[in-house]
Coordinates of C-alpha atoms in Angstrom, one line a residue:
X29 CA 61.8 105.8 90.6
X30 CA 60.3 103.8 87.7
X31 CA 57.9 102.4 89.6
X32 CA 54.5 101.8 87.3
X33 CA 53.2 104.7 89.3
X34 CA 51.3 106.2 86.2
X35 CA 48.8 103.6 85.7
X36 CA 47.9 103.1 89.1
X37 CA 47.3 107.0 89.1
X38 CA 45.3 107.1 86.5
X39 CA 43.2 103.9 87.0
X40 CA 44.0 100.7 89.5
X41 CA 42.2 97.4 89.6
X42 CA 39.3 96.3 91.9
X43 CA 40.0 93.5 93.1
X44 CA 38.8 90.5 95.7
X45 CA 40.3 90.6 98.6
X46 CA 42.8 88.1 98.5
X47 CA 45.2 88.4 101.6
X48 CA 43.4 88.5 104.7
X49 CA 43.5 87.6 108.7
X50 CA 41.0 85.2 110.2
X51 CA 37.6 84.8 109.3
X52 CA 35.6 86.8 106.7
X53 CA 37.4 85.8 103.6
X54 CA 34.0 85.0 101.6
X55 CA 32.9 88.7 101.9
X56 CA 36.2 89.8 100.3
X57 CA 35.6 87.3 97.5
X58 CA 32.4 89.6 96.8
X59 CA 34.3 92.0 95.4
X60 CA 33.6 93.3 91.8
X61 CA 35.3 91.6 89.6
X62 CA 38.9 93.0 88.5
X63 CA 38.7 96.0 86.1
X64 CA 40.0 99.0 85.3
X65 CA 38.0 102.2 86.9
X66 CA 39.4 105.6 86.9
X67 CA 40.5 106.8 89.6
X68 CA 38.1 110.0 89.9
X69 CA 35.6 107.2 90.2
X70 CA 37.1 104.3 92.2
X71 CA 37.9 106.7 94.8
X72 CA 34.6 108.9 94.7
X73 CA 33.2 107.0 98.2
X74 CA 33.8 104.7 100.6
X75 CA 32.9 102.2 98.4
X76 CA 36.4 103.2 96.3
X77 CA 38.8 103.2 99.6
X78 CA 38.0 99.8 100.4
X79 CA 38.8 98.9 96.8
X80 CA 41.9 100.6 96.2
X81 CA 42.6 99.0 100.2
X82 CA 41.9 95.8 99.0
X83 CA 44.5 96.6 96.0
X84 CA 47.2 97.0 98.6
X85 CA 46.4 93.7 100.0
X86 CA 46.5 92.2 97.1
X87 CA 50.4 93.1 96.5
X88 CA 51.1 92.1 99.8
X89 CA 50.2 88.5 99.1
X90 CA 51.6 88.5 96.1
X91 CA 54.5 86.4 95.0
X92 CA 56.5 89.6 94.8
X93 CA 56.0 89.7 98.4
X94 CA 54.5 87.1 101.1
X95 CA 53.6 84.8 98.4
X96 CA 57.4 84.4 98.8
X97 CA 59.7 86.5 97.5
X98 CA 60.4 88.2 100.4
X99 CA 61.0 84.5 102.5
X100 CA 63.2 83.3 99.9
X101 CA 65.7 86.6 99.5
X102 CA 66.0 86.6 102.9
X103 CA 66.6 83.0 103.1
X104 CA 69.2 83.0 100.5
X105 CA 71.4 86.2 102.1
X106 CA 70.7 83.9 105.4
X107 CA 73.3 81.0 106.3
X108 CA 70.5 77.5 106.3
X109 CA 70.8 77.1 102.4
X110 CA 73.4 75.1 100.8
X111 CA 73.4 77.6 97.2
X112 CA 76.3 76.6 96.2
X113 CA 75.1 75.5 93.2
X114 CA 72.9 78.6 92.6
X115 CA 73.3 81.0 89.5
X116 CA 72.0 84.1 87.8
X117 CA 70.0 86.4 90.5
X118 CA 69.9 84.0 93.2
X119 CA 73.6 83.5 92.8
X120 CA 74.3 87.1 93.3
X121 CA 72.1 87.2 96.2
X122 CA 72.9 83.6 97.7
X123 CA 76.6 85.0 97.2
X124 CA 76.1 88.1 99.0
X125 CA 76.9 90.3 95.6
X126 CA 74.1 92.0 94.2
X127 CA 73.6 94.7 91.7
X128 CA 71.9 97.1 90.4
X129 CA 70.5 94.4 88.2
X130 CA 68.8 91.3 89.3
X131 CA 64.8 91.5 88.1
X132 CA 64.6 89.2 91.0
X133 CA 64.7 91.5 93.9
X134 CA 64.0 94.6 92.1
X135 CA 60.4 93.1 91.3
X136 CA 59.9 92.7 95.2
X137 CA 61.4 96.2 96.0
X138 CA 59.4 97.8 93.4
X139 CA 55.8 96.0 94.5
X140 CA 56.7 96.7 98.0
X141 CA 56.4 100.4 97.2
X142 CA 53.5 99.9 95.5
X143 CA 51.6 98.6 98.1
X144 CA 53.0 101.9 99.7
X145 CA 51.2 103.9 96.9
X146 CA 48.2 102.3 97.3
X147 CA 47.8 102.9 101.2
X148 CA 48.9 106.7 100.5
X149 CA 45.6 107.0 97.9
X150 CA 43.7 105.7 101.2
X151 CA 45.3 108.1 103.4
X152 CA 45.0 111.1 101.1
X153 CA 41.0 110.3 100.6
X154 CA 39.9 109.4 103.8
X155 CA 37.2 112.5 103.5
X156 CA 35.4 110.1 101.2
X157 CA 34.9 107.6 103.8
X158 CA 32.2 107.5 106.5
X159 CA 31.3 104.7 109.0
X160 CA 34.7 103.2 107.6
X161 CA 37.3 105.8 109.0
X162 CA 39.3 105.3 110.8
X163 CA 39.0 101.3 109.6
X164 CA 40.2 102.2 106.8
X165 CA 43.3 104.6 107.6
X166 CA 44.7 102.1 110.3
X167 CA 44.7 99.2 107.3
X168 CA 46.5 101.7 105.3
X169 CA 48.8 102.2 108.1
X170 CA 49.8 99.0 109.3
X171 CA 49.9 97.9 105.1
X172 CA 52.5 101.3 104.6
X173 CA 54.3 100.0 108.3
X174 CA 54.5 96.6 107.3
X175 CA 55.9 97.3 103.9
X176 CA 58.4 99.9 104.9
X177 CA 59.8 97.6 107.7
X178 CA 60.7 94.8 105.0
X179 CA 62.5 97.6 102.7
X180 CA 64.8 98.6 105.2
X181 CA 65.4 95.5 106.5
X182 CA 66.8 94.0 102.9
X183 CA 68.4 97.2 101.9
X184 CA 69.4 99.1 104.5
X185 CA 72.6 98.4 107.7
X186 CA 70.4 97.6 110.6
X187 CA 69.0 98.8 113.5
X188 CA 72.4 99.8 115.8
X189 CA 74.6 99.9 112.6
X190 CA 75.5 103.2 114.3
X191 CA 75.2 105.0 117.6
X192 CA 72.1 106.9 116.6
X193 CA 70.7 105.0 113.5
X194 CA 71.8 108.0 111.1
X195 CA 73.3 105.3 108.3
X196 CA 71.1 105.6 105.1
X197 CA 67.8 103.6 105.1
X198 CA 65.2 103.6 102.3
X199 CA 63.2 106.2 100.9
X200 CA 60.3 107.2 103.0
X201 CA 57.0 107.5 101.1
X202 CA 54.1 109.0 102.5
X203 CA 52.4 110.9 99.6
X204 CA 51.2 109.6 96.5
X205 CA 53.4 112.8 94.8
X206 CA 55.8 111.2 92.4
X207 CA 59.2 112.5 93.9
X208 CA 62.8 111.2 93.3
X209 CA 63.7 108.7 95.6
X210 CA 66.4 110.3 98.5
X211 CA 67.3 107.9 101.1
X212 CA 66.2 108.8 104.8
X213 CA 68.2 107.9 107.7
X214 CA 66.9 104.0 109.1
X215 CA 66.0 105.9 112.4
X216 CA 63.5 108.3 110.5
X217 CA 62.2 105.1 108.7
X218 CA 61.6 103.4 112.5
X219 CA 60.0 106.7 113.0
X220 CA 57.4 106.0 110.8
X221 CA 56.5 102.8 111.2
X222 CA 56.4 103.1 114.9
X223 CA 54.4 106.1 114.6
X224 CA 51.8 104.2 112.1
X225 CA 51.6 101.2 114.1
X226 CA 50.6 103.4 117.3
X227 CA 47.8 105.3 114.9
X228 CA 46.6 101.8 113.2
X229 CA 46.6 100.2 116.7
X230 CA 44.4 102.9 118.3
X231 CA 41.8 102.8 115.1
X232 CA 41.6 99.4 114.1
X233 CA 39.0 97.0 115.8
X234 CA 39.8 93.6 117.6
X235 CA 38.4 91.5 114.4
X236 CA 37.9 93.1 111.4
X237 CA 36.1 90.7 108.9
X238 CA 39.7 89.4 107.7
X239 CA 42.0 92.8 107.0
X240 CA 44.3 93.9 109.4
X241 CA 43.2 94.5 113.5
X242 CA 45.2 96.4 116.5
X243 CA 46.4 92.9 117.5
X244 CA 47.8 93.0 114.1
X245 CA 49.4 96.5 114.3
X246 CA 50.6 94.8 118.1
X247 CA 52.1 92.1 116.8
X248 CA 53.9 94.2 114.1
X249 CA 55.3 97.0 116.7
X250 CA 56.5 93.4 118.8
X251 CA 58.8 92.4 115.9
X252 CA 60.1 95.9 114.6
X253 CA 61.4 96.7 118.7
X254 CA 62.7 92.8 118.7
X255 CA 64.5 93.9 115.5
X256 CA 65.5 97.1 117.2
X257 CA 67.5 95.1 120.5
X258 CA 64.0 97.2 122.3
X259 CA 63.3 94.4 124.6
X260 CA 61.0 96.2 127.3
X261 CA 58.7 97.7 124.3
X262 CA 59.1 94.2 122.5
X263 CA 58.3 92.6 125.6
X264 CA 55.3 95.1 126.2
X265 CA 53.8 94.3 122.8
X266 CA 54.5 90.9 122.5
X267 CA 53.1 90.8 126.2
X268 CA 49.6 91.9 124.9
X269 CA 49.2 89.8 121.7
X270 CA 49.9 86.7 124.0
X271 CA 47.6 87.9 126.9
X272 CA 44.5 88.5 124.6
X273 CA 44.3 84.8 124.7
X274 CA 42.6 85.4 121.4
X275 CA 45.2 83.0 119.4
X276 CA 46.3 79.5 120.9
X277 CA 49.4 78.0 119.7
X278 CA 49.1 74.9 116.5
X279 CA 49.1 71.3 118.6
X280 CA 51.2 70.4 115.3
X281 CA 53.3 71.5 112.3
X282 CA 51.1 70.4 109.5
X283 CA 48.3 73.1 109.7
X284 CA 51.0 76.1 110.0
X285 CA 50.8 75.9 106.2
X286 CA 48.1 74.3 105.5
X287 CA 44.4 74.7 103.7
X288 CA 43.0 74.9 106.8
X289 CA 44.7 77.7 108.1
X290 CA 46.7 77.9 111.6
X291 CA 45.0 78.8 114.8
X292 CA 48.1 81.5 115.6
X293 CA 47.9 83.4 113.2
X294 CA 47.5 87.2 113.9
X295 CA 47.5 88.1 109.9
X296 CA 48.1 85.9 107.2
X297 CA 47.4 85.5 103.5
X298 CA 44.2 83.4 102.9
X299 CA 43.7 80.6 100.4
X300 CA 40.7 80.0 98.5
X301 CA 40.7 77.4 96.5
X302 CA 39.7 78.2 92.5
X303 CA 40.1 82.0 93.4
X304 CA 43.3 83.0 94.9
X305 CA 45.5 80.1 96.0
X306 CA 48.8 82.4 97.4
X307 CA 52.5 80.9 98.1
X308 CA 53.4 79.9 94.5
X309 CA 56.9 81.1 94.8
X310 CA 57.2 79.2 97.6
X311 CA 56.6 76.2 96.0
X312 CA 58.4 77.3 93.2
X313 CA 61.7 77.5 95.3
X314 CA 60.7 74.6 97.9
X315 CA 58.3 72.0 97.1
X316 CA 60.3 68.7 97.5
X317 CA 57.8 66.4 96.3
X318 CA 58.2 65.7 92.5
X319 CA 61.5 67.4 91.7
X320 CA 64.5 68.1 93.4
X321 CA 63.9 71.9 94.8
X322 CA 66.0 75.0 93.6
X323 CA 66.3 75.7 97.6
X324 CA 67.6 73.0 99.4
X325 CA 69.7 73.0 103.0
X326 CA 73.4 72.9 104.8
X327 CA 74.1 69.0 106.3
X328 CA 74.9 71.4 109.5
X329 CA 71.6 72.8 109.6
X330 CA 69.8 69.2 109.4
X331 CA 71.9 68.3 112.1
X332 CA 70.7 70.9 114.4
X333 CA 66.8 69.5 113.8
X334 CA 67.5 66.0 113.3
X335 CA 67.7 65.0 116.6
X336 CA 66.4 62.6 119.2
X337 CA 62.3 63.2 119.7
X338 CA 62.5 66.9 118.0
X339 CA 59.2 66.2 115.7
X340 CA 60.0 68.9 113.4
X341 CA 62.9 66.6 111.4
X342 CA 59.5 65.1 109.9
X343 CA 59.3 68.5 108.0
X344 CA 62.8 67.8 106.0
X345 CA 63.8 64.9 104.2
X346 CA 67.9 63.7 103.1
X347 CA 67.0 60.7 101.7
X348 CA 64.8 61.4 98.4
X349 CA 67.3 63.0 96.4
X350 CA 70.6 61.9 97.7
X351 CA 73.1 64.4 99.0
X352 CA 70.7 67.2 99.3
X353 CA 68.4 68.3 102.4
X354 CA 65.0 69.6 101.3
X355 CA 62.2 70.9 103.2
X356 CA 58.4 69.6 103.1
X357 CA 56.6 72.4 104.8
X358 CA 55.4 73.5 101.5
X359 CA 54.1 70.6 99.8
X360 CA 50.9 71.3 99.0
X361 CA 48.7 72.7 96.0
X362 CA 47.5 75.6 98.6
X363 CA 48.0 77.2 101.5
X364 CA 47.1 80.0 103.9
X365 CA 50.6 81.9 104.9
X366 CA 51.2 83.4 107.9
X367 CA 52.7 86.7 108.1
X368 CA 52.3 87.1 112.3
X369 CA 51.5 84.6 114.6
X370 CA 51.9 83.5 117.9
X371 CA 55.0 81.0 117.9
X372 CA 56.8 84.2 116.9
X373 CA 55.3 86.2 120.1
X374 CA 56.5 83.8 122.4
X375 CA 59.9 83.7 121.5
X376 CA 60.2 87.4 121.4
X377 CA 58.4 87.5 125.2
X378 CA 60.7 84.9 125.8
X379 CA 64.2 86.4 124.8
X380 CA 63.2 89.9 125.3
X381 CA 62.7 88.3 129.9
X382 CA 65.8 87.3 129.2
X383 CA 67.3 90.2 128.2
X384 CA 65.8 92.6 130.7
X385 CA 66.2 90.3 133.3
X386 CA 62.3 90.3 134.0
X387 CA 59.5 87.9 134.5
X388 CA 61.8 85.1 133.8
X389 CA 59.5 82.4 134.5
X390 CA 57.2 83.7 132.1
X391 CA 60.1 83.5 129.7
X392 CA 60.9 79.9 131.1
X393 CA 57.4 79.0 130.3
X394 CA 57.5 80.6 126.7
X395 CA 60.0 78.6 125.6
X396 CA 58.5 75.1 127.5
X397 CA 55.5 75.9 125.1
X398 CA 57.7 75.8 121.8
X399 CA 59.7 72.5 123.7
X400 CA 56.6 70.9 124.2
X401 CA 55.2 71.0 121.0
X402 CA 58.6 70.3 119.3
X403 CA 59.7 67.3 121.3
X404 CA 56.2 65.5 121.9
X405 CA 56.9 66.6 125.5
X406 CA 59.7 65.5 126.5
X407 CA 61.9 68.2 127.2
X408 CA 61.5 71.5 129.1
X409 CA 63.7 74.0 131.0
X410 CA 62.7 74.7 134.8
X411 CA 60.7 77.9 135.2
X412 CA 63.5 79.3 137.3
X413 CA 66.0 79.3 134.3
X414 CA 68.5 81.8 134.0
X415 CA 68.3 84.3 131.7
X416 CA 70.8 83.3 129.7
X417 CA 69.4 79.7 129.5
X418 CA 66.6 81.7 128.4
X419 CA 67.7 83.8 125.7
X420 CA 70.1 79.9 124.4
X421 CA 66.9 77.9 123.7
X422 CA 65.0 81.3 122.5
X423 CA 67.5 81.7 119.7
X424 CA 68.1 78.1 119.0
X425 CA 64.4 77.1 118.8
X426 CA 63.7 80.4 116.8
X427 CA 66.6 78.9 114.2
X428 CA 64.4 75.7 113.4
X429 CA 60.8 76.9 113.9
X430 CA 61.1 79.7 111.2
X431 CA 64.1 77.9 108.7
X432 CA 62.4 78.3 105.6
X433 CA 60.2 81.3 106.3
X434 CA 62.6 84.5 105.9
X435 CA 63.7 85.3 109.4
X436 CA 66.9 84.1 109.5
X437 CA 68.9 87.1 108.0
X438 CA 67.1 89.3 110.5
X439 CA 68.1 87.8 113.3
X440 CA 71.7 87.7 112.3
X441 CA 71.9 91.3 111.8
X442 CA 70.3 92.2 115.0
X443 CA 72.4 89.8 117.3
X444 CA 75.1 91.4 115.6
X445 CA 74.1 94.6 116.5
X446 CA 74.0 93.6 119.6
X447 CA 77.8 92.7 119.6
X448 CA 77.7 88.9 118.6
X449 CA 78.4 87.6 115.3
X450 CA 76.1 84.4 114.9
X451 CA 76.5 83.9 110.9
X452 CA 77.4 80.3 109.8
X453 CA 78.8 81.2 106.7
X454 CA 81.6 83.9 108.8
X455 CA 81.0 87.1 107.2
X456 CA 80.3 89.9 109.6
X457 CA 77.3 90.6 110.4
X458 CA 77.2 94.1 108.8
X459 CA 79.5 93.4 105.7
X460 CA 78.2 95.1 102.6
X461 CA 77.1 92.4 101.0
X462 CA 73.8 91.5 103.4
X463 CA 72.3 94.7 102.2
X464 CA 70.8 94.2 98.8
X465 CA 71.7 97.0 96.1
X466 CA 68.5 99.8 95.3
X467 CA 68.0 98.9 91.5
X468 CA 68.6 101.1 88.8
X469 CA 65.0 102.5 88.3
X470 CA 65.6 103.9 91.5
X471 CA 68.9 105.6 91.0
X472 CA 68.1 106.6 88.0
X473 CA 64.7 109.0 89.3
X474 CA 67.9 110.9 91.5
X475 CA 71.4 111.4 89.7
X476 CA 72.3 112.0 93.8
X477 CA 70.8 108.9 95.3
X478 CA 73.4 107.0 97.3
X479 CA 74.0 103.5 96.5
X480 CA 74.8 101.0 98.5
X481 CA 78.9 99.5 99.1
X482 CA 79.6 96.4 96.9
X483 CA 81.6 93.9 97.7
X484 CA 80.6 90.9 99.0
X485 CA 81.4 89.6 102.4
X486 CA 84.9 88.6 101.7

């Protein structure tokens, strides 16, 4: 795979820790300054891990990645957008049609497995470390969890594709050993990030001076079972991030994305202003306030949010550019993104009662936290809801609260697992085309690596 492995073997850049989780960010901001070091040196003590850690961060809130890459892709192969008039790479992706070409998404996947490389340097020197240890190998963990979750999720069949998950995922990477890429099966890849949550949530402290914590690694192992149709382990995770009581829920919209930061979040990428101001991809593709947006939304989904005392129609606007719907929730200079937070949690507890058939009130309650905030409190469901009454307003109020935000896709790949085909624009939900193609560089390190079907979703 021509990933730019060889210079980050042979020196990588020290960088200040620019995506972090809740307090601490000024420490990170220490950091020497970026240069080249070589590696022999960088890595030498414990000094060198957290460096070559705080590398990995780095690519994470990138714009290949959380900066927005990843949100838009998935947006795009998602069923909100209105891309009709869409061309070039985000054509091919918007029109479920991709290629081995397309720097677009081959810049994400790429990075993505970069990050991966980085956390596998960590791994491999954790004998330079000291008081740091196992700090330090449960960040690389979660980070080499987190980033093969999104891989497999863009370029692999999902979770229940087949009986027992043996449909060809992504190539695994756990060594920093430059191999040709060969696809493992997308239950081996659950395997492994499973199995590096569980480590990363055993060594990782409950705050952690901004990088990753076990409420972190938690939260994670909460969305991959969700993704999974793994409701009593999605339920059990989701369960403990909520019950920590150590994140409460935003009173309103505007600080999700804000300067400020958001009170839910579990781990997010941290703004600081005149030193690393993430999310410029997402207002390359979505700010609505000076220019009509590249990204813009279906009349059908506007429908669905603008409705009688739902606040969050505030967050989209029909009117300034005529016959277009265009979101506001990133119309700002800067903002902190989060990656995990606690709106999420609830309507994973939420659906995941549902769908075992347990602690329904709890579920019931769940979603009258969403309601409450989203229509100014005017509208609940009684505690003794059904399950399937439930699992309705979980799906529906997870379809507004995260349009714009990359979950979309997800969620109509794993209801369709499920045996329900929820995609507004009618393709089925496992149709070639909702599987991005591996590009070229990665083919081209294995004359046997097996492509993905194209075709579309015609």
């Amino acid at each position: 795979m021509k990933i730019n492995y060889k210079n980050i073997s042979k020196s990588f850049l020290v960088l200040a820790v620019l995506t972090v989780m809740g307090t601490g960010c000024k420490k990170f901001l220490e950091a020497t300054s970026p240069e080249s070091i070589p590696k022999d040196v960088a890595i030498a003590d414990e000094t060198g891990l957290k460096a070559e850690m705080n590398s990995a961060y780095q690519i994470v809130g990138g714009g290949n990645m959380f900066g927005g890459k990843i949100q838009v892709i998935n947006d795009m192969l998602a069923d909100q957008l209105n891309g009709q008039q869409l061309s070039g790479d985000f054509g091919e992706i918007f029109g479920r049609k991709t290629s081995v070409f397309g720097e677009y998404k081959n810049a994400m996947y790429t990075d993505i497995y970069q990050a991966i490389y980085r956390s596998n340097i960590v791994l491999e020197n954790l004998d330079k470390a000291s008081s740091l240890k196992d700090n330090l190998e449960g960040q690389a963990r979660f980070i080499r969890a987190l980033c093969h979750f999104e891989v497999v999720q863009l370029f692999a069949q999902p979770y229940g594709f087949t009986a027992d998950n043996s449909h060809l995922g992504v190539p695994i990477r756990t060594s920093t050993t430059i191999n040709p890429g060969v696809r493992a099966t997308v239950k081996q890849v659950y395997d492994l990030i499973i199995s590096d949550l569980k480590t990363a949530e055993t060594k990782l402290p409950d705050d952690n001076g901004g990088y990753a914590t076990k409420w972190a690694a938690k939260a994670l192992l909460a969305k991959v079972y969700f993704q999974m149709n793994d409701f009593p382990n999605a339920y059990l995770y989701s369960n403990q991030v909520i019950t920590s009581n150590k994140f409460t829920l935003d009173a309103t919209y505007a600080v999700r994305f804000s300067e400020t930061g958001s009170k839910e979040s579990i781990f997010k990428i941290v703004n600081t202003k005149g030193a690393y101001e993430p999310g410029g991809e997402l207002r390359g593709q979505y700010r609505s306030d000076f220019s009509l947006p590249t990204l813009r939304f279906t009349t059908d989904f506007y429908s669905s949010v603008n409705t009688p005392n739902d606040v969050r129609k505030a967050l989209y606007d029909n009117v300034k550019y005529p016959g277009f719907v265009v979101t506001k929730k990133y119309n700002a200079d800067r903002f902190e993104i989060p990656v995990l937070y606690l709106t999420d949690m609830k309507l994973i507890r939420a659906e995941s009662a549902a769908e075992t058939g347990q602690n329904l009130s709890i579920g019931a309650q769940d979603i009258n936290d969403i309601l409450n905030r989203a229509y100014a409190g005017t509208k609940s469901i009684p505690l003794n809801s059904s399950a399937s009454l439930i699992k309705t307003n979980a799906r529906f109020e997870r379809s507004i609260e995260f349009a714009a935000e990359g979950n979309r896709i997800a969620e109509i790949k794993r209801i369709g697992a499920k045996g329900e085909n929820i995609d507004k624009r009618g393709a089925p939900w496992n149709c070639p085309g909702l599987v991005l193609q591996f590009p070229q560089g990665e083919m081209a390190s294995n004359t046997a690596f097996q492509r993905n079907p194209e075709g579309g979703c015609n």
